Coordinates of C-alpha atoms and ligand atoms in Angstrom, one line a residue:
M20 CA 179.2 145.9 95.6
Q21 CA 177.8 142.9 93.8
R22 CA 176.5 140.6 96.6
I23 CA 174.4 141.8 99.5
A24 CA 172.3 140.2 102.2
V25 CA 169.3 141.2 104.3
L26 CA 168.1 140.0 107.7
T27 CA 165.3 140.9 110.2
S28 CA 166.2 140.6 113.9
G29 CA 164.8 141.1 117.4
G30 CA 161.1 141.8 117.9
D31 CA 159.1 141.5 114.6
A32 CA 157.3 144.6 113.5
P33 CA 154.5 145.0 110.9
G34 CA 156.2 146.4 107.7
M35 CA 159.3 144.2 108.0
N36 CA 158.2 142.3 104.9
A37 CA 157.8 145.5 102.9
A38 CA 161.4 146.3 103.9
I39 CA 162.7 142.9 102.8
R40 CA 160.9 143.3 99.5
A41 CA 162.4 146.7 98.9
V42 CA 165.9 145.5 99.6
V43 CA 165.6 142.5 97.3
R44 CA 164.1 144.4 94.4
S45 CA 166.2 147.6 94.7
G46 CA 169.3 145.3 94.8
L47 CA 168.2 143.3 91.8
E48 CA 167.5 146.5 89.9
V49 CA 171.1 147.5 90.0
G50 CA 172.4 144.0 89.1
C51 CA 173.2 142.8 92.7
T52 CA 172.7 139.3 93.9
V53 CA 170.6 139.5 97.1
Y54 CA 170.7 136.8 99.9
G55 CA 168.0 136.5 102.5
I56 CA 169.2 135.3 105.9
K57 CA 166.9 133.3 108.0
N58 CA 166.1 134.1 111.7
G59 CA 168.3 137.2 112.2
Y60 CA 171.9 136.7 113.4
R61 CA 171.1 133.0 114.1
G62 CA 171.0 132.3 110.4
L63 CA 174.2 134.2 109.9
I64 CA 176.0 131.9 112.4
D65 CA 174.2 128.7 111.1
D66 CA 174.8 129.6 107.5
D67 CA 171.1 129.6 106.8
M68 CA 170.7 131.9 103.8
R69 CA 169.6 131.7 100.2
E70 CA 169.6 133.8 97.1
M71 CA 166.3 135.7 96.6
G72 CA 164.6 136.6 93.3
A73 CA 161.9 139.2 92.6
R74 CA 159.2 136.4 92.8
D75 CA 160.4 135.3 96.3
V76 CA 159.2 138.6 97.7
G77 CA 155.9 138.6 95.8
G78 CA 152.7 138.7 97.8
I79 CA 154.4 139.7 101.1
I80 CA 154.0 143.4 101.4
Q81 CA 150.6 143.0 103.0
L82 CA 151.8 140.4 105.6
G83 CA 152.6 141.2 109.2
G84 CA 155.7 139.5 110.8
T85 CA 158.7 138.6 108.7
V86 CA 159.0 135.9 106.0
L87 CA 162.7 135.6 106.8
G88 CA 162.0 134.9 110.5
S89 CA 163.5 136.6 113.4
A90 CA 165.3 135.4 116.5
R91 CA 167.2 136.6 119.5
C92 CA 170.7 135.1 119.2
A93 CA 172.9 135.4 122.3
E94 CA 175.8 133.8 120.4
F95 CA 176.1 136.8 118.1
K96 CA 177.0 138.9 121.2
T97 CA 180.3 136.9 121.4
A98 CA 183.4 137.6 119.3
E99 CA 183.5 133.9 118.2
G100 CA 179.9 134.1 117.1
R101 CA 180.5 137.2 115.0
Q102 CA 183.7 135.6 113.5
T103 CA 181.6 132.6 112.4
A104 CA 179.1 135.0 110.8
L105 CA 181.9 136.8 109.0
N106 CA 183.3 133.5 107.7
N107 CA 179.9 132.5 106.4
L108 CA 179.4 135.8 104.6
A109 CA 183.0 135.6 103.1
K110 CA 182.3 132.0 101.9
R111 CA 179.5 133.2 99.6
G112 CA 181.3 136.4 98.6
I113 CA 178.7 138.6 100.3
E114 CA 180.1 142.1 100.6
G115 CA 177.4 144.0 102.6
L116 CA 174.4 143.5 104.9
V117 CA 171.1 145.3 105.6
V118 CA 169.9 144.8 109.2
I119 CA 166.2 145.5 109.7
G120 CA 165.4 145.8 113.4
G121 CA 165.4 147.7 116.6
N122 CA 168.0 148.8 119.2
G123 CA 169.5 145.4 120.0
S124 CA 169.7 144.4 116.3
Q125 CA 171.3 147.7 115.3
T126 CA 173.9 147.2 118.1
G127 CA 174.7 143.8 116.5
G128 CA 175.0 145.6 113.1
Y129 CA 177.4 148.1 114.7
E130 CA 179.5 145.4 116.2
L131 CA 179.8 143.8 112.7
S132 CA 180.6 147.1 111.1
K133 CA 183.4 147.8 113.7
L134 CA 185.0 144.6 112.4
G135 CA 185.2 146.2 108.9
F136 CA 182.1 144.6 107.4
P137 CA 179.7 147.0 105.6
V138 CA 176.4 147.2 107.3
V139 CA 173.4 149.6 106.9
G140 CA 170.5 149.5 109.4
V141 CA 166.8 150.0 108.8
A142 CA 164.9 151.5 111.8
S143 CA 162.3 148.9 112.7
T144 CA 160.6 148.5 116.1
I145 CA 157.1 149.0 117.4
D146 CA 158.6 150.6 120.5
N147 CA 159.7 153.8 118.7
D148 CA 162.7 154.1 121.0
L149 CA 165.4 154.1 118.3
A150 CA 167.5 157.3 118.1
G151 CA 168.0 158.4 114.5
S152 CA 164.4 157.9 113.4
D153 CA 161.4 160.1 114.4
I154 CA 159.2 157.1 113.8
T155 CA 160.1 153.5 113.2
I156 CA 158.6 150.7 111.1
G157 CA 155.6 149.0 112.8
V158 CA 154.7 151.8 115.3
D159 CA 151.7 153.1 113.3
T160 CA 150.2 149.7 112.9
A161 CA 150.8 148.7 116.5
L162 CA 149.2 152.0 117.6
N163 CA 146.1 151.3 115.5
I164 CA 145.7 147.9 117.0
A165 CA 146.0 149.2 120.5
L166 CA 143.4 151.9 119.6
E167 CA 141.0 149.3 118.3
A168 CA 141.1 147.5 121.6
I169 CA 140.8 150.8 123.6
D170 CA 137.8 151.9 121.6
R171 CA 136.0 148.6 122.1
L172 CA 136.8 148.6 125.8
K173 CA 135.4 152.1 126.1
V174 CA 132.1 151.0 124.7
T175 CA 131.7 148.2 127.2
A176 CA 133.1 150.3 130.0
S177 CA 130.5 153.0 129.4
S178 CA 127.7 150.5 129.3
H179 CA 128.5 149.1 132.7
R180 CA 130.2 152.1 134.3
R181 CA 133.3 150.0 134.7
A182 CA 137.0 150.9 135.0
F183 CA 139.4 149.3 132.6
A184 CA 143.1 149.4 132.1
V185 CA 144.8 148.4 128.8
E186 CA 148.4 147.4 129.0
V187 CA 150.3 148.0 125.8
M188 CA 153.8 146.9 124.7
G189 CA 156.9 149.0 124.4
R190 CA 159.5 147.4 126.7
D191 CA 160.9 150.3 128.7
S192 CA 159.5 152.9 126.4
G193 CA 156.1 154.6 127.1
Y194 CA 155.6 155.8 123.6
L195 CA 152.9 153.4 122.5
A196 CA 151.0 153.9 125.8
L197 CA 151.2 157.6 125.6
M198 CA 150.2 158.0 122.0
S199 CA 147.4 155.4 122.2
G200 CA 146.2 157.0 125.4
I201 CA 145.9 160.4 123.7
A202 CA 144.4 159.1 120.6
G203 CA 142.0 156.8 122.5
G204 CA 140.9 159.4 125.0
A205 CA 142.2 157.7 128.2
E206 CA 141.5 159.2 131.6
A207 CA 145.2 158.5 132.5
V208 CA 148.4 157.2 131.0
V209 CA 151.0 155.3 133.1
I210 CA 154.5 155.2 131.6
P211 CA 157.9 154.3 132.9
E212 CA 159.2 157.8 132.1
Q213 CA 156.8 159.3 134.6
E214 CA 155.2 156.9 137.0
I215 CA 151.9 157.7 138.7
P216 CA 151.1 156.0 142.1
A217 CA 148.0 153.7 142.2
E218 CA 146.4 156.0 144.8
R219 CA 146.5 158.9 142.4
L220 CA 144.9 156.7 139.6
E221 CA 142.1 155.9 142.0
E222 CA 141.6 159.6 142.6
I223 CA 141.6 160.3 138.8
L224 CA 139.0 157.7 138.2
N225 CA 136.8 158.9 141.0
E226 CA 137.1 162.5 139.8
A227 CA 136.2 161.4 136.2
Y228 CA 133.0 159.7 137.5
A229 CA 132.2 162.7 139.6
R230 CA 132.4 164.9 136.5
G231 CA 129.8 162.6 134.9
K232 CA 132.0 160.3 132.9
M233 CA 130.5 156.9 132.1
H234 CA 133.8 155.1 131.8
G235 CA 137.2 155.1 133.3
L236 CA 140.0 154.0 131.1
I237 CA 143.7 153.9 131.9
V238 CA 146.5 153.0 129.4
V239 CA 149.5 151.4 131.0
A240 CA 152.9 150.7 129.4
E241 CA 154.2 147.2 130.1
G242 CA 157.5 148.7 131.4
A243 CA 155.8 150.8 134.1
K244 CA 156.4 149.8 137.7
N245 CA 152.6 149.9 138.2
N246 CA 151.9 147.6 135.2
G247 CA 148.5 146.1 134.5
E248 CA 148.8 143.3 137.0
K249 CA 150.0 145.6 139.8
L250 CA 147.2 148.0 139.3
R251 CA 144.6 145.1 139.1
Q252 CA 145.9 143.8 142.5
Y253 CA 145.8 147.3 144.1
F254 CA 142.1 147.9 143.0
H255 CA 141.2 144.3 144.1
E256 CA 142.8 144.7 147.5
H257 CA 141.0 147.9 148.2
K258 CA 137.8 147.2 146.4
D259 CA 135.6 147.6 149.4
R260 CA 136.8 151.1 150.0
I261 CA 137.1 152.1 146.3
G262 CA 133.7 150.6 145.3
F263 CA 134.9 149.1 142.0
E264 CA 137.6 146.9 140.6
L265 CA 139.9 147.5 137.7
R266 CA 139.6 145.1 134.7
V267 CA 142.9 144.7 133.0
T268 CA 143.4 143.7 129.4
I269 CA 147.0 142.9 128.4
L270 CA 147.3 143.3 124.6
G271 CA 150.8 141.7 124.5
H272 CA 151.8 140.2 121.2
V273 CA 148.4 140.9 119.6
Q274 CA 149.9 144.3 118.8
R275 CA 152.7 142.9 116.7
G276 CA 150.9 140.6 114.4
G277 CA 148.7 143.1 112.5
T278 CA 148.5 143.7 108.8
P279 CA 150.8 146.6 108.1
G280 CA 148.9 149.8 107.3
A281 CA 149.7 152.1 104.4
F282 CA 152.0 154.2 106.6
D283 CA 154.2 151.3 107.7
R284 CA 154.3 149.8 104.2
L285 CA 155.5 153.1 102.7
L286 CA 157.9 153.9 105.5
A287 CA 159.5 150.4 105.3
T288 CA 159.7 150.6 101.5
R289 CA 161.4 154.0 101.5
L290 CA 163.8 153.3 104.4
A291 CA 164.9 150.0 103.0
A292 CA 165.3 151.2 99.4
R293 CA 167.4 154.1 100.7
A294 CA 169.4 151.6 102.9
T295 CA 170.2 149.4 99.9
E296 CA 171.3 152.5 97.8
H297 CA 173.7 153.5 100.7
L298 CA 175.1 150.0 101.0
I299 CA 175.7 149.6 97.3
R300 CA 177.4 153.0 97.2
S301 CA 179.6 151.9 100.2
E302 CA 178.1 154.5 102.5
H303 CA 177.8 152.1 105.4
G304 CA 178.0 152.1 109.1
V305 CA 174.8 154.1 109.3
L306 CA 171.2 153.6 110.3
I307 CA 168.6 154.8 107.9
G308 CA 165.7 156.4 109.7
W309 CA 162.8 158.8 109.1
I310 CA 164.0 162.3 110.0
K311 CA 161.8 165.3 109.4
G312 CA 159.9 163.7 106.5
A313 CA 162.8 162.0 104.7
A314 CA 164.8 158.8 104.8
L315 CA 168.2 159.8 106.1
P316 CA 171.4 158.2 107.4
T317 CA 172.8 158.7 110.9
P318 CA 176.2 157.2 111.7
Y319 CA 175.9 154.1 114.0
P320 CA 178.0 155.7 116.9
E321 CA 175.4 158.5 117.2
V322 CA 172.5 156.0 117.5
I323 CA 173.9 153.0 119.4
G324 CA 173.4 153.1 123.2
K325 CA 171.3 156.3 122.9
K326 CA 167.7 156.4 124.0
K327 CA 165.3 158.6 122.2
P328 CA 163.6 160.8 124.8
L329 CA 159.8 160.8 125.0
D330 CA 158.1 164.2 124.7
L331 CA 156.6 164.6 128.1
D332 CA 154.6 167.7 127.1
L333 CA 152.4 165.1 125.4
L334 CA 151.7 163.6 128.8
R335 CA 150.4 167.0 130.0
L336 CA 148.3 167.2 126.8
A337 CA 146.8 163.8 127.7
D338 CA 145.9 165.1 131.1
V339 CA 144.3 168.3 129.7
L340 CA 142.2 166.4 127.2
A341 CA 141.0 163.9 129.8
Q342 CA 138.8 166.5 131.5
Ligands
LIG429 P1 165.5 144.5 119.1 O1 166.4 144.6 117.8 O2 164.1 144.3 118.8 O3 165.8 145.6 120.0 P2 167.0 142.5 120.8 O4 167.4 143.6 121.8 O5 166.4 141.3 121.3 O6 165.9 143.1 119.7 O7 168.3 142.2 119.9 C1 168.2 141.3 118.8 C2 169.4 140.6 118.6 O8 170.5 141.5 118.2 C3 170.0 139.8 119.8 O9 169.4 138.6 120.0 C4 171.5 139.7 119.4 O10 171.6 138.6 118.4 C5 171.7 141.0 118.7 N1 172.4 141.9 119.6 C6 171.8 142.6 120.6 N2 172.7 143.3 121.3 C7 173.9 143.0 120.8 C8 175.3 143.3 121.1 N3 175.6 144.1 122.1 N4 176.3 142.8 120.3 C9 176.0 142.0 119.3 N5 174.7 141.6 119.0 C10 173.7 142.1 119.7

């Protein structure tokens, strides 16, 4: 394989740039021409791509986001859109593609590979919900950003004996909320995988105060039915009976834009270098993920449409440690 291309797609994740850099430089190392495609599948359809040299990926390993840009592209979900993409790849003689992204992006990669085009995926999403990778690019940095916010809110919550809720990202996955709740010492964690009624949260906070705690902190996943706003409303509506309100901080996109930490830079570099090797050796139609301490391939059919289950024993651990 002489000509390969790389794109980043879907939600951006800290570490994507390290992955782009690793694809470009590992490809160049073995004599390939490497194209960077702008804005995910959008650039593939719009023919927005250019050849990349080693210097084009200099000074990016420490940057959050993605220098190639990312986009959500509905047109790629259509057969016509994918055919246009294939025509644009053929026009430049590109023989294989590395797709850096999460569930949706890898589904797109699988669709392209089913048409006979060589694709290798790199597991990248802050949600950590991708089957075929114990941990994905961006999770560690996003967790640390959530923790910084939680730690700061705990300080102010303790000073004023206030109750706070922090809503963290993760779409329909509670992973970030659960892990940041455990690492941040939250009184309760609310996740879509195991909802807790607002009445029970009220009890938990009251019990914590009765045990002498100076703060009450709840971590909420954005995908929970009782999300941050719902909980704020509940405590507001019943404030006279409860005796306090719940102050809600929604971290939102703040979590995505962080400088990638050492873990994500190394994970991204190792997964993307391995993905490039696989593509060039024509071992495609796989997702490269981190499995038991190594960068390993899983065939796309075993990954696509699967949801990685959350270890709910950890929720029990969060409860035990919130004494
Ligand atoms: P993420 O990769 O972060 O999960 P999305 O779910 O938004 O992000 O998916 C990113 C892009 O992947 C979509 O905008 C679309 O271009 C492509 N994609 C998602 N699902 C499919 C599909 N079933 N077929 C083809 N392309 C898809």
